[in-house]
GROMACS .gro file of C-alpha atoms in nm:
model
  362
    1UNK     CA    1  22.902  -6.745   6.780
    2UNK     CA    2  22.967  -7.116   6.681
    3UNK     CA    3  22.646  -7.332   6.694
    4UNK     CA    4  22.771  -7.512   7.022
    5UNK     CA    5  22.791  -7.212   7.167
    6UNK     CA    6  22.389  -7.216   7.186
    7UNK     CA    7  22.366  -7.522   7.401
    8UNK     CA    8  22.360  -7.554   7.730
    9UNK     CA    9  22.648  -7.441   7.992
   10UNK     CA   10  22.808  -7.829   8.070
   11UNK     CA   11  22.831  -7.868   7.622
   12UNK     CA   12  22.895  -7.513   7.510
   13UNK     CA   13  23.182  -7.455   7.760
   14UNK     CA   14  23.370  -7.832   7.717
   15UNK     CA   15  23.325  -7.820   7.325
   16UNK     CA   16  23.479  -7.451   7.306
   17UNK     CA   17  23.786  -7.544   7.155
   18UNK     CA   18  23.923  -7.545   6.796
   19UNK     CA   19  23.819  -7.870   6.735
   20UNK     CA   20  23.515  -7.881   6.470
   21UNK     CA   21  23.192  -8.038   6.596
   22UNK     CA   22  22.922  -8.157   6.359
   23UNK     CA   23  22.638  -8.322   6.587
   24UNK     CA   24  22.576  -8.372   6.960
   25UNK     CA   25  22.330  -8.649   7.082
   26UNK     CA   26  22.217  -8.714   7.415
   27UNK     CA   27  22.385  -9.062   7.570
   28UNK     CA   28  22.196  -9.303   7.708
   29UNK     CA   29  22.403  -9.372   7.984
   30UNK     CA   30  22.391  -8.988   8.075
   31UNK     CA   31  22.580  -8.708   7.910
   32UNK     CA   32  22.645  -8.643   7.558
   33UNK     CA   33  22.815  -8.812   7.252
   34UNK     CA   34  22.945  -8.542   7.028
   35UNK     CA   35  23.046  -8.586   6.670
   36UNK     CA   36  23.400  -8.421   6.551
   37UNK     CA   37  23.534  -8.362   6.183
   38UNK     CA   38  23.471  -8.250   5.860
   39UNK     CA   39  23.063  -8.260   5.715
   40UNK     CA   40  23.291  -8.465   5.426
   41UNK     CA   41  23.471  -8.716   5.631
   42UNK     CA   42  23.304  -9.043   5.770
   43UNK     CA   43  23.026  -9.006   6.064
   44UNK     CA   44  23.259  -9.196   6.291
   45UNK     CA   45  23.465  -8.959   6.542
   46UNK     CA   46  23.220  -8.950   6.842
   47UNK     CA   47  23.341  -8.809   7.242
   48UNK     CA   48  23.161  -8.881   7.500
   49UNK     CA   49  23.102  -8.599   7.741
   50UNK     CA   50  23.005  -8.648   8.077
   51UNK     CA   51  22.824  -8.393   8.323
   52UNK     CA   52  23.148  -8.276   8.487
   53UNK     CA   53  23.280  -8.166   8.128
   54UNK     CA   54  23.559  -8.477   8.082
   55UNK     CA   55  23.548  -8.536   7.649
   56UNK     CA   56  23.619  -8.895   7.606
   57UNK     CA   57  23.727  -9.043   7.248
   58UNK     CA   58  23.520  -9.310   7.188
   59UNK     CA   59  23.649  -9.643   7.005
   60UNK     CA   60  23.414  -9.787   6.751
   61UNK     CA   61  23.531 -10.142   6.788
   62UNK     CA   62  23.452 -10.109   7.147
   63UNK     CA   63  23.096 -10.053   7.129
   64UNK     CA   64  22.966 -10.273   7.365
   65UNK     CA   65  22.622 -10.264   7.231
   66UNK     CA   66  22.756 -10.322   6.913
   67UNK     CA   67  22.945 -10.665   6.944
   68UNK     CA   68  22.922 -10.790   6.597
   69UNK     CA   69  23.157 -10.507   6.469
   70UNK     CA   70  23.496 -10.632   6.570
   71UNK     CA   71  23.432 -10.976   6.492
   72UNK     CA   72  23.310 -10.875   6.124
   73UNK     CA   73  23.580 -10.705   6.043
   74UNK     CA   74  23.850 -10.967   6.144
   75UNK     CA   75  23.670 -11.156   5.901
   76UNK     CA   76  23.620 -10.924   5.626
   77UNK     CA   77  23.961 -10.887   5.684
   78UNK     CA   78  24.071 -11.210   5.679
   79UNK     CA   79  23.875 -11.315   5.353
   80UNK     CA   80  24.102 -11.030   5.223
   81UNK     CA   81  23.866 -10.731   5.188
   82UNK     CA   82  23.932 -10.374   5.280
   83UNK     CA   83  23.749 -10.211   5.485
   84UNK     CA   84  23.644  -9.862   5.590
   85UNK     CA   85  23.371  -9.757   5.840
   86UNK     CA   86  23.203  -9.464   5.690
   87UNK     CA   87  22.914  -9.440   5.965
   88UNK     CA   88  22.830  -9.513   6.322
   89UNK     CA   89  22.563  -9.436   6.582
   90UNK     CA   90  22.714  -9.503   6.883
   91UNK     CA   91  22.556  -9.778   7.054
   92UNK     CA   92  22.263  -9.844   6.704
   93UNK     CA   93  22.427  -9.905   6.398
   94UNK     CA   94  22.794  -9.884   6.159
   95UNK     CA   95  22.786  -9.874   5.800
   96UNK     CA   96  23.120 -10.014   5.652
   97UNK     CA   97  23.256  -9.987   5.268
   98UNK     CA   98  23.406 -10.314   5.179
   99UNK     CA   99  23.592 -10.353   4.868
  100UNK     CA  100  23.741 -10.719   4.755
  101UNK     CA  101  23.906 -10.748   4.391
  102UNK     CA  102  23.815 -10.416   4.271
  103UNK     CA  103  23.392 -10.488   4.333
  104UNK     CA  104  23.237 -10.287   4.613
  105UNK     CA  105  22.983 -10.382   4.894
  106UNK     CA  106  22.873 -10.220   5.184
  107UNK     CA  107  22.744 -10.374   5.523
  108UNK     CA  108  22.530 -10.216   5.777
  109UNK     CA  109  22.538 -10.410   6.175
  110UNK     CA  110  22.259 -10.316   6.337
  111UNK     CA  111  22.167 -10.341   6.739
  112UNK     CA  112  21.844 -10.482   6.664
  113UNK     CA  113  21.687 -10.670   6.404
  114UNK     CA  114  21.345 -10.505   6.288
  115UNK     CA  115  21.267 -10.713   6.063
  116UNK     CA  116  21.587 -10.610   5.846
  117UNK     CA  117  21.548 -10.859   5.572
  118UNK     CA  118  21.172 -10.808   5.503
  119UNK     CA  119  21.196 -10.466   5.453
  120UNK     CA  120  21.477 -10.490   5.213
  121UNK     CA  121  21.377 -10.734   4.988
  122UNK     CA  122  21.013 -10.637   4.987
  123UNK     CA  123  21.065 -10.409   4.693
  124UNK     CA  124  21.310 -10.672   4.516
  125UNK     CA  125  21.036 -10.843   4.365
  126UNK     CA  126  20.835 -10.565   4.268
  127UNK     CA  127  20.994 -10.406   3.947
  128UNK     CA  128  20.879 -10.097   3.829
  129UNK     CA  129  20.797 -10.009   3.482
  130UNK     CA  130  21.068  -9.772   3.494
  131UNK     CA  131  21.430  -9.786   3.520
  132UNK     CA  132  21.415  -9.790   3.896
  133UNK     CA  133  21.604 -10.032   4.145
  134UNK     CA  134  21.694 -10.107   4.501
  135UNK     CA  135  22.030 -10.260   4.611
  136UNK     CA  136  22.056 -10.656   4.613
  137UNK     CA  137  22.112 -10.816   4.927
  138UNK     CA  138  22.413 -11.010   4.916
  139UNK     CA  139  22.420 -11.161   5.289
  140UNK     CA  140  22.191 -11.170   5.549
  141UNK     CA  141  22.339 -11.251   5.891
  142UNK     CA  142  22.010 -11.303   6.155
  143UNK     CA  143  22.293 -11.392   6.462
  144UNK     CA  144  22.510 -11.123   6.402
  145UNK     CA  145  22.229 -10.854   6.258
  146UNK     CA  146  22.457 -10.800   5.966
  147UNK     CA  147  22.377 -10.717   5.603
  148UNK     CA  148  22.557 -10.708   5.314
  149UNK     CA  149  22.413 -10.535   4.976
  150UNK     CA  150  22.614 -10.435   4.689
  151UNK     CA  151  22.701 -10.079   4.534
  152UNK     CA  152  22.485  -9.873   4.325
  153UNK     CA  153  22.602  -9.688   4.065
  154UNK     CA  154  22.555  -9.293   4.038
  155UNK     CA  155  22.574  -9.042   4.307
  156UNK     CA  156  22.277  -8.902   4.538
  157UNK     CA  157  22.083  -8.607   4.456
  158UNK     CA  158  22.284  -8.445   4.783
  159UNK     CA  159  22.616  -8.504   4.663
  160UNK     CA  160  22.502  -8.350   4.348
  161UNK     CA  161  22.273  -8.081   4.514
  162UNK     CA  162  22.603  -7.993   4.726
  163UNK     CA  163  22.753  -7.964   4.424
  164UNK     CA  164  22.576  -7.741   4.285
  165UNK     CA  165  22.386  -7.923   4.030
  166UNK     CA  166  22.051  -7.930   3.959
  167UNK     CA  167  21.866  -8.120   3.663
  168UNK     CA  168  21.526  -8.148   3.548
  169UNK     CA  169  21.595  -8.526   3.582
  170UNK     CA  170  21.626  -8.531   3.984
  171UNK     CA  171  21.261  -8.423   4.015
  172UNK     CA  172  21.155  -8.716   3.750
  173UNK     CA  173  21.352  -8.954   3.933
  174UNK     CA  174  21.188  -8.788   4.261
  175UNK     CA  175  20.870  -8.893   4.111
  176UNK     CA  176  20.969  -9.242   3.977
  177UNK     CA  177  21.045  -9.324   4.347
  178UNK     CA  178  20.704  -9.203   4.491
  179UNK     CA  179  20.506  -9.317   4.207
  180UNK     CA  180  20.680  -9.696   4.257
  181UNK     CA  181  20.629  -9.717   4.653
  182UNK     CA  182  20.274  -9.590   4.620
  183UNK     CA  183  20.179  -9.864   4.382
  184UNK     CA  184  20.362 -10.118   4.533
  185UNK     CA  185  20.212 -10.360   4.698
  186UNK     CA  186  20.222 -10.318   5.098
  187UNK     CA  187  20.263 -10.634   5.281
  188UNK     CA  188  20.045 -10.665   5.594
  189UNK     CA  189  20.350 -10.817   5.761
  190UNK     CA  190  20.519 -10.517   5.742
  191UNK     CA  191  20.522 -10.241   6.054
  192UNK     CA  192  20.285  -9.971   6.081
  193UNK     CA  193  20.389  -9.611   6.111
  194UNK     CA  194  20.065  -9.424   6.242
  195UNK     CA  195  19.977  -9.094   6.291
  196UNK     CA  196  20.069  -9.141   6.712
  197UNK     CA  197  20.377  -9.252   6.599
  198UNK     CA  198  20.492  -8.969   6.453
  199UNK     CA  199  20.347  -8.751   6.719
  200UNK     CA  200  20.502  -8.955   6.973
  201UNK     CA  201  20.837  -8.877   6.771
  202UNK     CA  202  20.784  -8.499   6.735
  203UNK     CA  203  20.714  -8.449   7.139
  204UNK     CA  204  21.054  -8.632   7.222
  205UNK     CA  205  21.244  -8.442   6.987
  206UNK     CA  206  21.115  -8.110   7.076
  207UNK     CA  207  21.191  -8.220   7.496
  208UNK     CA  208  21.567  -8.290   7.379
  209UNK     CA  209  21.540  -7.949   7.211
  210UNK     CA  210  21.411  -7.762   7.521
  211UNK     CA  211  21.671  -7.961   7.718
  212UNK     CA  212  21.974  -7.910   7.504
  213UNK     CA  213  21.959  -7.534   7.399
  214UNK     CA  214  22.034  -7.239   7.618
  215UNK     CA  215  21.758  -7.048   7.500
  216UNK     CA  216  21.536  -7.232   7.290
  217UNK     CA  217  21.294  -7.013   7.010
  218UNK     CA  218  21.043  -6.887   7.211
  219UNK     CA  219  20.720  -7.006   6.966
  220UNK     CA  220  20.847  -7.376   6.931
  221UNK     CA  221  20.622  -7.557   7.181
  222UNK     CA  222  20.355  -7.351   6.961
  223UNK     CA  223  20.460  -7.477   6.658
  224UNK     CA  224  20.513  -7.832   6.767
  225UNK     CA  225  20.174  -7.821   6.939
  226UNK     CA  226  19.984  -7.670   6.629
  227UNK     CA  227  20.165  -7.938   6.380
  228UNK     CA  228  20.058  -8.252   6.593
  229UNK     CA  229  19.720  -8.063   6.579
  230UNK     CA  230  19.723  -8.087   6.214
  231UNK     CA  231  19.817  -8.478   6.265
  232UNK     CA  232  19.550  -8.528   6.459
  233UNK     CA  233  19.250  -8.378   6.267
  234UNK     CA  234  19.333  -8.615   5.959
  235UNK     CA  235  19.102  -8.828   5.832
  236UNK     CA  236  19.180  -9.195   5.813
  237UNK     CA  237  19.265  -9.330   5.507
  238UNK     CA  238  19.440  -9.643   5.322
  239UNK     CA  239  19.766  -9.722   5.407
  240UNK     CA  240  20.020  -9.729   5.105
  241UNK     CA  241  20.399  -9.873   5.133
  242UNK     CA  242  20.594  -9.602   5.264
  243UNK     CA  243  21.036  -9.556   5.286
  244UNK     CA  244  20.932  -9.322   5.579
  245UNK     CA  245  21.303  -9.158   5.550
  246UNK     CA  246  21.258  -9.047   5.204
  247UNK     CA  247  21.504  -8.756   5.069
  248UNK     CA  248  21.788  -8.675   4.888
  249UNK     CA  249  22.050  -8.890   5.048
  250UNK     CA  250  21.838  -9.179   4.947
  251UNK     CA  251  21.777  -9.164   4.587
  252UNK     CA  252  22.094  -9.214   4.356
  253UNK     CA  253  22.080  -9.139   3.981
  254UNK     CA  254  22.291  -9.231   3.692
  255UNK     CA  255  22.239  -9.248   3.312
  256UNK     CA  256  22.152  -9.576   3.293
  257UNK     CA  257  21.948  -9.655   3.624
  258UNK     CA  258  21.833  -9.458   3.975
  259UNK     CA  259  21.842  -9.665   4.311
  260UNK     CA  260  21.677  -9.601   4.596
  261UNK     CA  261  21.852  -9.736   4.903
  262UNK     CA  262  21.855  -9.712   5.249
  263UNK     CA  263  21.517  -9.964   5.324
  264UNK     CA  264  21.538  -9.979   5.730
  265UNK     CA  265  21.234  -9.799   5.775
  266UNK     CA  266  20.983  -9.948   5.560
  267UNK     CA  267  20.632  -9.951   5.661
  268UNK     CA  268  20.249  -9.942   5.603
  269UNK     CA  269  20.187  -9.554   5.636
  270UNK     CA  270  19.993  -9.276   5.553
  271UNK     CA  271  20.037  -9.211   5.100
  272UNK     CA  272  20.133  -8.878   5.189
  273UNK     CA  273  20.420  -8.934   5.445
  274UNK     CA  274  20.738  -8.976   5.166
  275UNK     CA  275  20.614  -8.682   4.957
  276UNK     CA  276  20.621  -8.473   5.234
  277UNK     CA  277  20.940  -8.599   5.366
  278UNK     CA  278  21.106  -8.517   4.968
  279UNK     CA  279  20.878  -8.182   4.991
  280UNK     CA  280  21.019  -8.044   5.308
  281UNK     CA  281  21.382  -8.181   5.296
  282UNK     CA  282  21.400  -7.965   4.940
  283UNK     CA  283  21.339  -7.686   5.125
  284UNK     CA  284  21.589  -7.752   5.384
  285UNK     CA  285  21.836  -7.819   5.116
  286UNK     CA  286  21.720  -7.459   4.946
  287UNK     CA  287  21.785  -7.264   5.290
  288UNK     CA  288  22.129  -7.419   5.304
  289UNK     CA  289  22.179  -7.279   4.990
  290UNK     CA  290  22.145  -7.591   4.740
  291UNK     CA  291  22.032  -7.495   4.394
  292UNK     CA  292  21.664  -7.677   4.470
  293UNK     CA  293  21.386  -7.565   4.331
  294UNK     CA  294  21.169  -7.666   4.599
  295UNK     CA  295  20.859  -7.482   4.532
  296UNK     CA  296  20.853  -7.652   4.215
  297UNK     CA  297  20.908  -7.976   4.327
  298UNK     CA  298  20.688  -7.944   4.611
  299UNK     CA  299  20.415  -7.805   4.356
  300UNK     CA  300  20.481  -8.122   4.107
  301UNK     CA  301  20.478  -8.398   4.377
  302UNK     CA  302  20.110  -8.186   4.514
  303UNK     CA  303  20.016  -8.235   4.189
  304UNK     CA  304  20.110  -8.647   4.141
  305UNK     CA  305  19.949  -8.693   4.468
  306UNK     CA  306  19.610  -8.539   4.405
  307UNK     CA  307  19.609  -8.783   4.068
  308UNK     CA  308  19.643  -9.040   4.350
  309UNK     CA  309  19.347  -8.872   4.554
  310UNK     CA  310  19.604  -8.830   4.804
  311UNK     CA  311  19.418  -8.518   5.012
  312UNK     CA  312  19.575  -8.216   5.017
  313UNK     CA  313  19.527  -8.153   5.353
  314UNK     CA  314  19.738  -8.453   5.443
  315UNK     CA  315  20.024  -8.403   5.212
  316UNK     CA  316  20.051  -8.029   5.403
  317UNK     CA  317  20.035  -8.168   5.737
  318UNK     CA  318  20.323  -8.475   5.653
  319UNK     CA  319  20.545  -8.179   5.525
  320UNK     CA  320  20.492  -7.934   5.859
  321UNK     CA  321  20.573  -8.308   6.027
  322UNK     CA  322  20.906  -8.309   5.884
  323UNK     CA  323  20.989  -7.960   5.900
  324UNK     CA  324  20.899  -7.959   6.248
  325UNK     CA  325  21.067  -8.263   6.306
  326UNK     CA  326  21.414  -8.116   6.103
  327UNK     CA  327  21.371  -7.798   6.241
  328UNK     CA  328  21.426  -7.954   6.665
  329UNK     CA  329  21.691  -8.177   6.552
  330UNK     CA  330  21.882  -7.904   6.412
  331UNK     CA  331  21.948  -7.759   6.757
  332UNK     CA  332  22.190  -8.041   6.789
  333UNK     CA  333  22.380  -8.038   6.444
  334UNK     CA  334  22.632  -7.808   6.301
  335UNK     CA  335  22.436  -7.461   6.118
  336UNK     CA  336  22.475  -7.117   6.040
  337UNK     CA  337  22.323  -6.873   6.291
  338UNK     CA  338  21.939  -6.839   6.218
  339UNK     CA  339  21.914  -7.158   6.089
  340UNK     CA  340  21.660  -7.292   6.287
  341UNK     CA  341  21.490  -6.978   6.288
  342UNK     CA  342  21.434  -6.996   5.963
  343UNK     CA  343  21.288  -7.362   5.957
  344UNK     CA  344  21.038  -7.196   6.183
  345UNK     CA  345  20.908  -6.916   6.018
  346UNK     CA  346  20.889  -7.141   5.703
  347UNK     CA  347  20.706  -7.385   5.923
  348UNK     CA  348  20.469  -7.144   6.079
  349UNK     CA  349  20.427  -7.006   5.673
  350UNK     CA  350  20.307  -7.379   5.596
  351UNK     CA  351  20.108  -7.457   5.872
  352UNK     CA  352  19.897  -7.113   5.797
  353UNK     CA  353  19.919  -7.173   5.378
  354UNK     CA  354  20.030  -6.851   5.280
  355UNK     CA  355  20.397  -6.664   5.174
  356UNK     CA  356  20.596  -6.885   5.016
  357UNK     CA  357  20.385  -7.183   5.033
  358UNK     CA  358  20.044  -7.010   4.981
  359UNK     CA  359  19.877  -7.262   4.710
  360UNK     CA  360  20.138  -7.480   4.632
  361UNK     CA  361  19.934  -7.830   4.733
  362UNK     CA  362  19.608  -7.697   4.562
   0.00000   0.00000   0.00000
């Protein structure tokens, strides 16, 4: 059965054609915006579908909550740059490629501004003693909530993972990255992400997931429930800078340098949030079949944190936190059947230490 097939009657009946769907998201406005195309081309086909089963195509440069996007690009344009929208969130955010005289930029117009520029230059000034970077801002636009940063060189760990390819250097530049936010200095100007926060996240995703699924897996609320349980019995301890959306699509590596990109998140959170975000997205990447050695990694990075006298009991509940939270947003991307199933029972294997991740943050 395709994956859309699971969902409820008004999506799994309007999207059973031969078209190839990727992602469905609930719209705002009611109904759903559905993603079509190849997991290689460009995040930018979206359909809206309303509650009577009409599939609209939906016209980027029409966003309405979006105005900023036309007007850029009839000035991009103008100035003589190509361009090509790789990304867009309907109604959020587009991520464009521009290219001017062989030298490549990208720009990212975002909805809101939250606090855009601070986060992305906080790091700029903080050089690592490694050969770490983060991309230079080349234009900051506060009207239009548009920024411009130039290209890094390399490819991510996930186009390489996808690849096939594995190297002893992706979990040393997994490290580098950790080990640099964690001693950088966090600026008390910059958000908080608190333990509420991310329980407040967790209980919206898994209501979209009981909404959206015909039958949903019948120990989810369970699982849910017992991971904001482990949230909630944490100790408090000292904030550290965090990415908060740390994983492989994020770190880039080449021979000379590794970047670390994607800065919209950055906050004051708990030391043990990013490794568990790299911890748990390695074993995502390992159940859909990526040559990860996650236990490995997740062993290492349990390891580097506990030099750090980051607890261990908060690096394993930050990792259940992003399974869980991977595991009820996969109900609305493309998978192979079991998929989510499988998130579970290694969730549920995590939350009670034992099977395959019995010891590995001791």
């Amino acid at each position: 059965m395709s994956w859309t097939g699971k969902l409820i009657a008004p999506i799994s009946s309007a999207l059973a054609s031969n078209k190839q769907w990727l992602r469905v998201e609930e719209a705002r406005g009611g109904g759903w915006y559905c993603l079509s195309g190849m997991k290689s081309d460009p995040a930018v086909n979206w359909h809206h579908l309303d509650e009577e089963g009409t599939l609209e195509a939906l016209n980027a440069m029409q966003d309405k909550r979006l105005p900023a996007m036309a007007t850029a690009c009839a000035r991009w344009i103008s100035a003589g740059y190509t361009v090509q929208l790789l990304a867009w969130r309907v109604g959020s955010r587009a991520i464009f490629k521009l290219q001017h005289k062989h030298v490549s930029s990208y720009a990212k117009i975002f909805r809101k501004d939250r606090q855009t520029i601070e986060r992305w230059e906080h790091l700029a000034d903080q050089s690592p003693l490694l050969p770490l970077q983060t991309p230079t801002v080349l234009d900051w636009n506060p009207q239009e909530k548009v920024l411009v940063i130039e290209s890094q060189v390399g490819s991510s760990l996930h186009q390489q993972w996808g690849n096939g390819i594995w190297l002893p250097q992706h979990l040393e530049a997994l490290q580098d990255v950790i080990s640099w936010l964690a001693h950088s200095t966090a600026s008390e100007n910059l958000p908080e992400h608190t333990v509420d926060d991310e329980i407040s996240i967790l209980r919206t995703r898994s209501e979209v997931f009981h909404r959206i699924l015909k039958t949903p897996h019948p120990k989810a609320k369970e699982l849910v429930e017992r991971t904001i349980q482990g949230l909630q019995d944490l100790a408090d301890v000292e904030l550290t800078l965090s990415h908060r959306d740390l994983h492989d699509k994020q770190v880039i590596t080449s021979t000379r340098v590794n970047s670390l990109i994607d800065l919209d998140l950055l906050a004051r959170s708990d030391p043990a949030l990013d490794p568990g975000n790299i911890i748990a997205h390695c074993r995502l990447r390992a159940l859909q079949g990526m040559p990860v050695p996650w236990q490995k990694v997740a062993s290492t990075l349990a390891a580097d944190a506990r030099e750090r006298n980051v607890p261990g009991v908060h690096l394993k509940a930050w990792t259940a936190a992003t399974m869980c939270r991977l595991a009820l947003i996969y109900c609305r991307r493309a998978r192979f059947d079991g998929f989510i199933h499988n998130l579970l029972i290694s969730l549920n294997a995590l939350l009670e230490d034992r099977g395959e991740w019995e010891g590995l943050f001791e």
